[in-house]
Tab-separated table of C-alpha atoms and ligand atoms in Angstrom:
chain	number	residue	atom	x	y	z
A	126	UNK	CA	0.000	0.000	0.000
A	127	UNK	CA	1.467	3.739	-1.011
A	128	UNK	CA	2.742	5.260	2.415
A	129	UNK	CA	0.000	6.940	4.505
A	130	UNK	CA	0.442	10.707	3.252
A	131	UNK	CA	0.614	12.906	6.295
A	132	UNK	CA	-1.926	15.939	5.297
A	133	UNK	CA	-0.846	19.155	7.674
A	134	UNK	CA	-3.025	21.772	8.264
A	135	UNK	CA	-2.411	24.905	6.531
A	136	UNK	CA	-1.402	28.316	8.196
A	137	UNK	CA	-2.687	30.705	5.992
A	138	UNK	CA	-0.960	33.651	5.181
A	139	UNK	CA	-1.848	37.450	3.688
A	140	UNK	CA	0.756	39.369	3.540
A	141	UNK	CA	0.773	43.554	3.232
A	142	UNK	CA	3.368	45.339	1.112
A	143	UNK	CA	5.724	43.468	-1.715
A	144	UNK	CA	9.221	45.629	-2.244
A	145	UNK	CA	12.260	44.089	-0.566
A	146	UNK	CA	10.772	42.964	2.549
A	147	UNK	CA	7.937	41.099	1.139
A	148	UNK	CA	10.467	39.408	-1.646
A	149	UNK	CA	12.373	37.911	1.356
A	150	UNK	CA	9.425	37.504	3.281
A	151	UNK	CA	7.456	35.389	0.425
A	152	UNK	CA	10.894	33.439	-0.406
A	153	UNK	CA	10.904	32.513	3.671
A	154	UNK	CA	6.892	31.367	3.646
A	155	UNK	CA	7.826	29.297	0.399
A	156	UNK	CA	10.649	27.345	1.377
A	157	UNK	CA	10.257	26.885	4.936
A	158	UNK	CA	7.917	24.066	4.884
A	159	UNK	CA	10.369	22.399	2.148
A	160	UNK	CA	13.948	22.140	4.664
A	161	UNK	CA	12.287	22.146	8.237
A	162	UNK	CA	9.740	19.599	9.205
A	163	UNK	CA	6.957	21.971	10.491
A	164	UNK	CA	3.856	20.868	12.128
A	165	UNK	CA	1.366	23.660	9.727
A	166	UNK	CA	2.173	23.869	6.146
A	167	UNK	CA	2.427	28.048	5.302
A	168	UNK	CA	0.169	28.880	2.638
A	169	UNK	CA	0.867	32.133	0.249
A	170	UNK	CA	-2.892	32.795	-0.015
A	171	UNK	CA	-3.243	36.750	-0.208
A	172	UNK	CA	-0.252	39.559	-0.970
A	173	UNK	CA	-2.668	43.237	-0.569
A	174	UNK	CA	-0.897	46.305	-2.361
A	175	UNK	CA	-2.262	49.779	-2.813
A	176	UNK	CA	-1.729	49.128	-6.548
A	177	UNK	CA	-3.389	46.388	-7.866
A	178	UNK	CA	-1.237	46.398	-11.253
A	179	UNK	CA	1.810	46.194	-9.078
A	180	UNK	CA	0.315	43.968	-6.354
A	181	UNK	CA	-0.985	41.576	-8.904
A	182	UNK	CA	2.307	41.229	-10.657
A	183	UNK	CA	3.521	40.956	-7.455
A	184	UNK	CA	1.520	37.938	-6.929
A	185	UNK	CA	2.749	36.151	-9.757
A	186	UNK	CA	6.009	36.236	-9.309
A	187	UNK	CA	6.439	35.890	-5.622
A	188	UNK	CA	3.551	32.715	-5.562
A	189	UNK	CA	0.610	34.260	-3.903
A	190	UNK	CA	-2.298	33.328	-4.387
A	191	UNK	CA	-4.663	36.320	-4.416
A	192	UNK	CA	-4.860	40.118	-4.560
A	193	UNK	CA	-6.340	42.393	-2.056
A	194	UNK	CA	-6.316	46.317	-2.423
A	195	UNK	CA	-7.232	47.236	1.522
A	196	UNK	CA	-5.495	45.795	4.641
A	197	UNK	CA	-8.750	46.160	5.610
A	198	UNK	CA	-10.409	43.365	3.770
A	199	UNK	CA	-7.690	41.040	3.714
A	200	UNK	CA	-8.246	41.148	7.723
A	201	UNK	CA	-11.572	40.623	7.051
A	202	UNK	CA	-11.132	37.602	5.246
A	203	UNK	CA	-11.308	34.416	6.944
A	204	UNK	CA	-9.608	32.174	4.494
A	205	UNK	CA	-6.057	34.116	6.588
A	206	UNK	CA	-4.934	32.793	9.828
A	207	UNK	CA	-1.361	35.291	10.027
A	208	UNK	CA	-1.178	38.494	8.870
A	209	UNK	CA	2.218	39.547	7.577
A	210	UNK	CA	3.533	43.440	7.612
A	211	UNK	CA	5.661	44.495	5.355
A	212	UNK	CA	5.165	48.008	5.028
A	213	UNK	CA	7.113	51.124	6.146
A	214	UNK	CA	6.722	51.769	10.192
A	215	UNK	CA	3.703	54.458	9.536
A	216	UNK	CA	1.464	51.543	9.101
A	217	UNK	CA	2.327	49.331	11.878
A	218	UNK	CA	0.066	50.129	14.353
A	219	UNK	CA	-2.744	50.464	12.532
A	220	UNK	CA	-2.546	47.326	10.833
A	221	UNK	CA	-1.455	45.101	13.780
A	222	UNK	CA	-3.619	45.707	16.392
A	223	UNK	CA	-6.750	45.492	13.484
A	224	UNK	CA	-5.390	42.076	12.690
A	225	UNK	CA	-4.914	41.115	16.458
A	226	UNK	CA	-8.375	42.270	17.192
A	227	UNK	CA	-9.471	40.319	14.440
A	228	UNK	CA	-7.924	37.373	15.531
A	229	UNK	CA	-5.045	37.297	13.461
A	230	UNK	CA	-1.267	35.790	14.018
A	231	UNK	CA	0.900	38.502	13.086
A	232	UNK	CA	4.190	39.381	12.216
A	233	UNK	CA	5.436	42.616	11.953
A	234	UNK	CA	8.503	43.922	10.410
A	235	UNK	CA	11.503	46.487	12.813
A	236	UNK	CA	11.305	48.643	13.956
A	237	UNK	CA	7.738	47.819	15.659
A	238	UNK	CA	6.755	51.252	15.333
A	239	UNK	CA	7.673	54.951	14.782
A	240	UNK	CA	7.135	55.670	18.314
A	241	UNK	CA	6.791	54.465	21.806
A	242	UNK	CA	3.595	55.119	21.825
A	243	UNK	CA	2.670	53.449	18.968
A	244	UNK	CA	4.983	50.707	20.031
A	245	UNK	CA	3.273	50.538	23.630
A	246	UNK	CA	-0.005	50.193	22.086
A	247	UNK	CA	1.072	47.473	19.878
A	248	UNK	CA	2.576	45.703	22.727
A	249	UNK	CA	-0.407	46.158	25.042
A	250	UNK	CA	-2.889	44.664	22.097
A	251	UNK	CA	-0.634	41.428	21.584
A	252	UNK	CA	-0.624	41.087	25.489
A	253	UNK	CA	-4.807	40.802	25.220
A	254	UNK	CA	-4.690	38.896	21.902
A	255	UNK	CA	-2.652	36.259	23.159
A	256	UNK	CA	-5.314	35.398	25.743
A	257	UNK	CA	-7.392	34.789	23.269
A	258	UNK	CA	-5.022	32.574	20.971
A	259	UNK	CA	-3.715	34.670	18.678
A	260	UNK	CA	0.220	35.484	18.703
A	261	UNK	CA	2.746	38.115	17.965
A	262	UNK	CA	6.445	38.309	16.824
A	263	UNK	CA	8.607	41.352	15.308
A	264	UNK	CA	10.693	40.693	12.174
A	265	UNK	CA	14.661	41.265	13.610
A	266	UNK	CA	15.819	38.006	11.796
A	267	UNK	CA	19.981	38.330	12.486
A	268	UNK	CA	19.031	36.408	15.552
A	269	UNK	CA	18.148	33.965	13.109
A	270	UNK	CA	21.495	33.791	11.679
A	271	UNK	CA	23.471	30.499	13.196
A	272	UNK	CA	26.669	32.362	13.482
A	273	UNK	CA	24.554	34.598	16.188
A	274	UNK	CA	22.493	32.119	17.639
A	275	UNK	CA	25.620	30.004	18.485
A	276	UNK	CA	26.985	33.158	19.813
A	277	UNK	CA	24.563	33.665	22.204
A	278	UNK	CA	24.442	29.581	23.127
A	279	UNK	CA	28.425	30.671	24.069
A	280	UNK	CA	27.436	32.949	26.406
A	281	UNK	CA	24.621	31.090	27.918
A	282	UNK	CA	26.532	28.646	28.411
A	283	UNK	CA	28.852	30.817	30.171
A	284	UNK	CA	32.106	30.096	27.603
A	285	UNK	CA	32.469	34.021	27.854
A	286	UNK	CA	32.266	34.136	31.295
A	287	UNK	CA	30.739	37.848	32.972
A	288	UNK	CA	29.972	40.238	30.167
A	289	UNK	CA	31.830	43.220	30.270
A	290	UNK	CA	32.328	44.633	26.563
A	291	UNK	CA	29.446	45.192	23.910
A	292	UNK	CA	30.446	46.571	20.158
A	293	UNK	CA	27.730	46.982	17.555
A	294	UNK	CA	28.065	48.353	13.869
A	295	UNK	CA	25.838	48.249	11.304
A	296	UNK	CA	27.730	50.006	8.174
A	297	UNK	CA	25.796	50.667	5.007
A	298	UNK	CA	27.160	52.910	2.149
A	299	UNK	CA	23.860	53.536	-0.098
A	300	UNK	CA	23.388	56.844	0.409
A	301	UNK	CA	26.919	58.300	0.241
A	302	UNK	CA	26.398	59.616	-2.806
A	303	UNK	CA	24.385	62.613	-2.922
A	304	UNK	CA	22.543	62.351	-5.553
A	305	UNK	CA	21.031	59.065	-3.968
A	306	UNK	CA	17.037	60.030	-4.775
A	307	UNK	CA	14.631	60.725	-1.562
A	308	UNK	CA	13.103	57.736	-0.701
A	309	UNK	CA	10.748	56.903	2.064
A	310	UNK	CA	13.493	55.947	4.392
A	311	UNK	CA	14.377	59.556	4.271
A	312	UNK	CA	10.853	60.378	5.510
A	313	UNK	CA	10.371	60.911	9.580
A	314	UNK	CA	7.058	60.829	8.716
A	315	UNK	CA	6.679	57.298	7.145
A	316	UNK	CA	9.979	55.837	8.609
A	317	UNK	CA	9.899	57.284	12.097
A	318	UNK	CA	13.809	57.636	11.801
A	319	UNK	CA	16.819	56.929	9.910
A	320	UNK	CA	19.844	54.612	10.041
A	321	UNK	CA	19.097	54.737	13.719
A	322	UNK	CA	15.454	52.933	13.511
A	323	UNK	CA	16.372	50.990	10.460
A	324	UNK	CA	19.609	49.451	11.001
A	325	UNK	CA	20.383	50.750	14.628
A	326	UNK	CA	17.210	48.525	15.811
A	327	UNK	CA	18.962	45.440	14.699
A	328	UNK	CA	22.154	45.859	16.566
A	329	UNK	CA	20.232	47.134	19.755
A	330	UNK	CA	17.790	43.482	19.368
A	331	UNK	CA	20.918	41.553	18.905
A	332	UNK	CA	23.482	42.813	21.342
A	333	UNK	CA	20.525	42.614	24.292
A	334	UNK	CA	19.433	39.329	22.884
A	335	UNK	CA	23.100	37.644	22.594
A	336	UNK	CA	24.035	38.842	25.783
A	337	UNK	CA	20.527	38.676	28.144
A	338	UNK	CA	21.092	41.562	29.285
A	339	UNK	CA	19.042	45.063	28.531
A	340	UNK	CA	20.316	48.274	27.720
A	341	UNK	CA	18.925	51.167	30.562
A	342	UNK	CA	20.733	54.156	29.695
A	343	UNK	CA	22.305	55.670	26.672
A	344	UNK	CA	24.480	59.262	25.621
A	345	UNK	CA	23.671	59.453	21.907
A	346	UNK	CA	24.861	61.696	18.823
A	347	UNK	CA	22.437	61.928	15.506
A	348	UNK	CA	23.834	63.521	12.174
A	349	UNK	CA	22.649	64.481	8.522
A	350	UNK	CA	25.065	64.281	6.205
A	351	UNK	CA	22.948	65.428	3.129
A	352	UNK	CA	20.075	67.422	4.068
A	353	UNK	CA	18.080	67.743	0.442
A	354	UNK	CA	17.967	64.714	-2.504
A	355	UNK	CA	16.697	64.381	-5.884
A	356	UNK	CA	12.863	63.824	-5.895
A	357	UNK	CA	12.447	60.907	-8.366
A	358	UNK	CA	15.486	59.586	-10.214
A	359	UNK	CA	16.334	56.036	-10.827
A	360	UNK	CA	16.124	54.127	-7.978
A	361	UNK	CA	18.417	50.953	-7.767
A	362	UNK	CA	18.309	48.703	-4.862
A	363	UNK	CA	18.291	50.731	-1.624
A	364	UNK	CA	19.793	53.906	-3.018
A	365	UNK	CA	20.062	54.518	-6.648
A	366	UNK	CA	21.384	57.556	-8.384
A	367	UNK	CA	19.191	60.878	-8.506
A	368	UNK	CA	19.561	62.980	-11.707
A	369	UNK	CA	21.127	65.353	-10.281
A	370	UNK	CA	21.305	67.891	-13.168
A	371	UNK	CA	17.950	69.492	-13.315
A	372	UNK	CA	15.969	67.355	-10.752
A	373	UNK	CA	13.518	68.713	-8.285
A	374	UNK	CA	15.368	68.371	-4.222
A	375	UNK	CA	13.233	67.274	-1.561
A	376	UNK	CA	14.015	67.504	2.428
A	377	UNK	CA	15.735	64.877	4.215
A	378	UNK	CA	14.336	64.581	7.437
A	379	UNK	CA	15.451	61.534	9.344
A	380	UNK	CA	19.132	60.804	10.499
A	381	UNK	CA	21.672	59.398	8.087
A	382	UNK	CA	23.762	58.378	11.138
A	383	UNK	CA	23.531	57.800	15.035
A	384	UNK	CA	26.328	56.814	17.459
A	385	UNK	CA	25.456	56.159	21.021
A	386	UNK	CA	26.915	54.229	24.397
A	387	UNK	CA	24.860	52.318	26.467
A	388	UNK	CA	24.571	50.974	29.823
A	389	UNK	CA	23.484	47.338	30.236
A	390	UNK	CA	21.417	45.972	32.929
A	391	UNK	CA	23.781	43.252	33.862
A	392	UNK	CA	26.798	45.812	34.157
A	393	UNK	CA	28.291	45.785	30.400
A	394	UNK	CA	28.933	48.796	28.739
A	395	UNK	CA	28.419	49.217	25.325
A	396	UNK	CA	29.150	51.530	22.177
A	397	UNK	CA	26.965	51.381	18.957
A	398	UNK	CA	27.177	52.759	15.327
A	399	UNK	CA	24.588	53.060	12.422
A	400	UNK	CA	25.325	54.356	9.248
A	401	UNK	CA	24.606	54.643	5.749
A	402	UNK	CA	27.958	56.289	4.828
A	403	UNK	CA	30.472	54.090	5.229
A	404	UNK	CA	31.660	54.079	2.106
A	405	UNK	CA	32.442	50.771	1.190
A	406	UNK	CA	30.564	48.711	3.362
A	407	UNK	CA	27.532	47.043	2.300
A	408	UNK	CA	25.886	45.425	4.619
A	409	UNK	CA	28.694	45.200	7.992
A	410	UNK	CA	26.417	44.560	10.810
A	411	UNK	CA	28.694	43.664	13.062
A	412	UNK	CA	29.129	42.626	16.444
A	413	UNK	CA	31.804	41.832	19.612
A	414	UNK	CA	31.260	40.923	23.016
A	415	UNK	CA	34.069	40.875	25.143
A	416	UNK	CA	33.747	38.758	28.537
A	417	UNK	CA	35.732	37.669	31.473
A	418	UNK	CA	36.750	34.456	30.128
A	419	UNK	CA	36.119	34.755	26.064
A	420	UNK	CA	35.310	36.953	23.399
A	421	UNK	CA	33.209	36.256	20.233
A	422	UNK	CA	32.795	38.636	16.899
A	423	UNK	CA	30.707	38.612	13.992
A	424	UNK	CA	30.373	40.517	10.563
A	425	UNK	CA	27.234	39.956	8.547
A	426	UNK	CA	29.585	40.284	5.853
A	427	UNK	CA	31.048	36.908	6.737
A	428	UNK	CA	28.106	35.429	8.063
A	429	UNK	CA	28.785	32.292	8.443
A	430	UNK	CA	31.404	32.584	10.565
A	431	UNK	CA	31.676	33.793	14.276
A	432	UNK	CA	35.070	34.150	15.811
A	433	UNK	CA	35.505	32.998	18.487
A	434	UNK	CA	38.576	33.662	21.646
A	435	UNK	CA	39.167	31.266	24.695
A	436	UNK	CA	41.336	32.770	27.611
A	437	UNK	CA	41.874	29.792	28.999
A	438	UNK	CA	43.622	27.779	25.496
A	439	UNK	CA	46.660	26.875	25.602
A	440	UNK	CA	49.362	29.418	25.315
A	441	UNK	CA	50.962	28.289	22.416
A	442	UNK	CA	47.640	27.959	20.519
A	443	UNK	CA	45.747	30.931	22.177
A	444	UNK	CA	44.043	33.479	19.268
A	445	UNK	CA	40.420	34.116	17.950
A	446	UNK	CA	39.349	30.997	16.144
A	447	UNK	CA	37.557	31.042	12.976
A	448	UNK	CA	34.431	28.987	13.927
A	449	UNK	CA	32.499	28.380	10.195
A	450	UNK	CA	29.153	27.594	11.420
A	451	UNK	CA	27.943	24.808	9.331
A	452	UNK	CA	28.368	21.588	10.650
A	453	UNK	CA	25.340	19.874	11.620
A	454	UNK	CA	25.456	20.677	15.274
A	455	UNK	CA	25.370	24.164	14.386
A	456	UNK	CA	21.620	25.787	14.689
A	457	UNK	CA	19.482	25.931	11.862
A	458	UNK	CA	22.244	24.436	9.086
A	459	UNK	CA	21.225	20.670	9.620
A	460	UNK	CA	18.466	21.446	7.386
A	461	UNK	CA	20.415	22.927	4.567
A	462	UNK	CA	23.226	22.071	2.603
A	463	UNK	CA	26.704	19.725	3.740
A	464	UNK	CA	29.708	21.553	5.837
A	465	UNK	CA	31.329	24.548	4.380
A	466	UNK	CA	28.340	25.634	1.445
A	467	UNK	CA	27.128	28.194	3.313
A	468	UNK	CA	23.592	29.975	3.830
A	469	UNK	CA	22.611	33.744	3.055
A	470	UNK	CA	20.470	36.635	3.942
A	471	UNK	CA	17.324	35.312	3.417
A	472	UNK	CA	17.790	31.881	5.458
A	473	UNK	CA	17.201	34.619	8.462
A	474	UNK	CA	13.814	34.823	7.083
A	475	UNK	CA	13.374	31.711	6.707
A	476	UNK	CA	14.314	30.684	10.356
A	477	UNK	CA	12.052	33.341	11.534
A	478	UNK	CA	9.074	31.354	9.825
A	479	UNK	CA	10.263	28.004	11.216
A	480	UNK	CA	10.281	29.207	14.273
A	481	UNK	CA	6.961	31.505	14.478
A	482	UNK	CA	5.533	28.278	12.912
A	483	UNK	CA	6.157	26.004	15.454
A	484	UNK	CA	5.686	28.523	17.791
A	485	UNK	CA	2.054	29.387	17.297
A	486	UNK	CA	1.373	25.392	16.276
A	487	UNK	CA	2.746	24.899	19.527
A	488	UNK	CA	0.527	28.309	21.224
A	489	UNK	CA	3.604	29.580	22.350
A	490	UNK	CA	4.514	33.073	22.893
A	491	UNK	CA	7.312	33.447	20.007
A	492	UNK	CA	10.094	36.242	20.829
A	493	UNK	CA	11.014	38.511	19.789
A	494	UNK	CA	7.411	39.202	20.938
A	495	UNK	CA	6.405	42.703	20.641
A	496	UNK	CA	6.762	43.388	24.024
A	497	UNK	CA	10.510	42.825	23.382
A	498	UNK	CA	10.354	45.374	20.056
A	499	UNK	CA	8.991	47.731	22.286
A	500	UNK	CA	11.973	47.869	24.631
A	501	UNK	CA	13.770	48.297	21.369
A	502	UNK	CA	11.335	51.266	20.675
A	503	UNK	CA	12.250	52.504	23.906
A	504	UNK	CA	15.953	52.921	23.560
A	505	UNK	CA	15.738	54.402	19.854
A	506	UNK	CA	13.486	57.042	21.656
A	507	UNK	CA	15.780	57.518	24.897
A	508	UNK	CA	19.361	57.934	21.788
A	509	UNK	CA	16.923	60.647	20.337
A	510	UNK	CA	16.085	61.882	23.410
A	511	UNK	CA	20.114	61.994	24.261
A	512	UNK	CA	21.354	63.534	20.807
A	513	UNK	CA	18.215	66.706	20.760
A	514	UNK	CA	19.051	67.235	24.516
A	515	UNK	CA	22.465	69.133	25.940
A	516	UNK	CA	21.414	66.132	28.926
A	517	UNK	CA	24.777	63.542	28.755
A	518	UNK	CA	22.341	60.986	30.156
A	519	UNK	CA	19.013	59.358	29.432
A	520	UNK	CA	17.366	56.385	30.966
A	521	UNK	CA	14.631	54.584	29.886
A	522	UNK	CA	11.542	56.134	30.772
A	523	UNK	CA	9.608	52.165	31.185
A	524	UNK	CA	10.726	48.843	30.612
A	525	UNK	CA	7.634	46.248	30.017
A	526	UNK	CA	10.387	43.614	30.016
A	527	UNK	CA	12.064	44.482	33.112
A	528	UNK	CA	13.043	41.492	34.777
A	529	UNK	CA	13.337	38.955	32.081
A	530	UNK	CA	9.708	39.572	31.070
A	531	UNK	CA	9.568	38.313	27.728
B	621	SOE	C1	18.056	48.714	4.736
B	621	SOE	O1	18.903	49.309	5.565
B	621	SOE	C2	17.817	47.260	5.116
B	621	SOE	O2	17.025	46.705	4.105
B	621	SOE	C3	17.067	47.126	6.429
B	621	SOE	O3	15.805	47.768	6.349
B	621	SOE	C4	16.880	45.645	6.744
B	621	SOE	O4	16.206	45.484	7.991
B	621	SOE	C5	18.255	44.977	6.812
B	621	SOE	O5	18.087	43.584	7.053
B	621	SOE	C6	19.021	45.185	5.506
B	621	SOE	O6	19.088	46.597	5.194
């Protein structure tokens, strides 16, 4: 007799927006299902989009299903069990707490929110939705990445001993040129901030992630580089090239770069960098810990490796080790390809649906929950707090996850 086929349920999914982060988002509901053994099967059954001709073509060639116009109605529908947000931070709260009232699983892309308050709210609505069944999780995938997961296994495990050192980077280049067109990542108003809320968010996720610890204080410094753009011009990527001759200059109104130190709650200290300017670097988000017994350090650029230094190896053999994360006791890699091939950027998607797969199969609470994104929302606020103010010092006005609360 043919083997029993195991039908799983399907978790259907509608998904908002379709530019870069609903590309890796669709490639991460696709292929999830086909390397991890998941207990619901995702199903690409709605992609919404203002515009329909884009949305539809959207559709096509990312594998959904169906076409919705309005958020609205796509939350309406009840053919969708998650609701996906891929939109710029202007629409976050709006959509999420709809979809949570509605019933809706829901994940959200970082930043949360454009503000604490918006974030707050958010938070507080996933808190009551969860009673009810219906779960949460914010998009910061680098956790996802097994270089950084096995990082933060090392210091769980206690391999790096007390954790005194934190150093985050996250070093674009796509807008040092200034004719780079105004896009909406240059907006305040649709992107809440700049490098700090886009890229900064990451590295603030990660380093309190890796290390458990949370950051309660920072001293901050925000700067614009190029205060006007091109309106229009051809837009390539994430930054593109403006036509600079005779083109019409808009405002730029968010930061193109934020530096800031921190104070952690377990006693670290730690300094942090954002910016689109560093000419050269594409994508460096990067990260070191420094401990009392070891030291680890990452660049996305090299992601799958972590590096890794033991105090207590030999003398003669003592240095950073070059740890490529792919064997099969390594998270996540099992399921992909043999030693040494490697995995990419979107595999960090893909983790992320694994996980918030099993998690809400399972009806557990996956992290980072938006509680957690909130805290992050918290600290962007308290580095723009520090870099408007002549204050040296700002601490976090409330922490919903003080305490381990997750
Ligand atoms: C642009 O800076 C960006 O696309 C971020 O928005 C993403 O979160 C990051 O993963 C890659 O860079």
């Amino acid at each position: 007799m043919m083997g029993e086929q195991v039908i799983k349920q399907r978790l259907r999914v509608g998904m908002v927006g379709y530019a870069f982060m609903g590309a890796a988002h669709s490639h991460a509901w696709r292929t999830a299902h086909r390397f991890f053994d998941l207990p619901l099967t995702p199903e690409l059954t709605a992609i919404c989009g203002r515009n329909v001709e884009a949305a539809t073509e959207a559709a096509e060639r990312m594998g959904w299903a169906s076409v919705e116009t309005d958020w609205r109605e796509l939350i309406a529908r009840d053919d969708i069990d998650v609701i996906d947000i891929c939109t710029p931070g202007n629409t976050h709260e709006e959509i999420a707490t709809a979809a949570l009232a509605a019933g809706k699983h829901v994940l959200c892309e970082k930043p949360l929110a454009n503000s604490v308050a918006e974030a707050e709210q958010m938070a507080d609505a996933a808190e009551a939705a969860a009673l009810r069944g219906a779960l949460a999780m914010c998009g910061f995938t680098y956790r996802r990445t097994p270089a950084l997961t096995l990082a933060k296994r090392f210091v769980d495990e206690g391999r790096l001993g007390s954790i005194r050192h934190v150093r985050a980077q996250y070093l674009q280049d796509w807008l040092s040129d200034e004719n780079a067109p105004l896009t909406w990542r240059l907006d305040r108003e649709k992107a809440g901030s700049g490098a700090l809320g886009d890229i900064g968010a990451h590295s603030i996720d990660l380093a309190q992630w890796v290390t458990g610890q949370r950051i309660e204080g920072v001293s901050a410094l925000t700067h614009t580089f190029v205060d006007e753009r091109p309106v229009g011009g051809d837009f390539v990527g994430l930054g593109g090239h403006g036509d600079a001759a005779n083109a019409e200059k808009g405002p730029v109104t968010v930061d193109d770069a934020a530096l800031f130190s921190a104070s952690f709650s377990g006693g670290a200290i730690g300094i942090f960098e954002a910016t689109r300017y560093a000419l050269g670097r594409k994508n460096a988000m990067r990260l070191e810990i420094n401990g009392s017994l070891g030291s680890v350090s990452f660049d996305f650029e090299e992601s799958n490796v972590l590096n890794y230094y033991d105090s207590r190896d030999d003398a003669e053999a003592i240095g950073f080790r070059r740890i490529i994360v792919t064997e099969p006791e390594h998270p996540y890699v099992g399921n992909w390809w043999p030693t040494g091939h490697g995995l990419g950027y979107e595999h960090g998607f893909t983790h992320q649906v694994v996980d918030l797969v099993t998690d809400i199969a399972a009806g557990r609470q996956p992290s980072p929950s938006f509680a957690e994104a909130a805290q992050v929302q918290q600290v962007l606020h308290a580095v723009e707090r520090s870099a408007s103010s002549d204050s040296q010092w700002q601490a976090l006005e409330t922490d919903r996850t003080e305490g381990g609360a997750q």
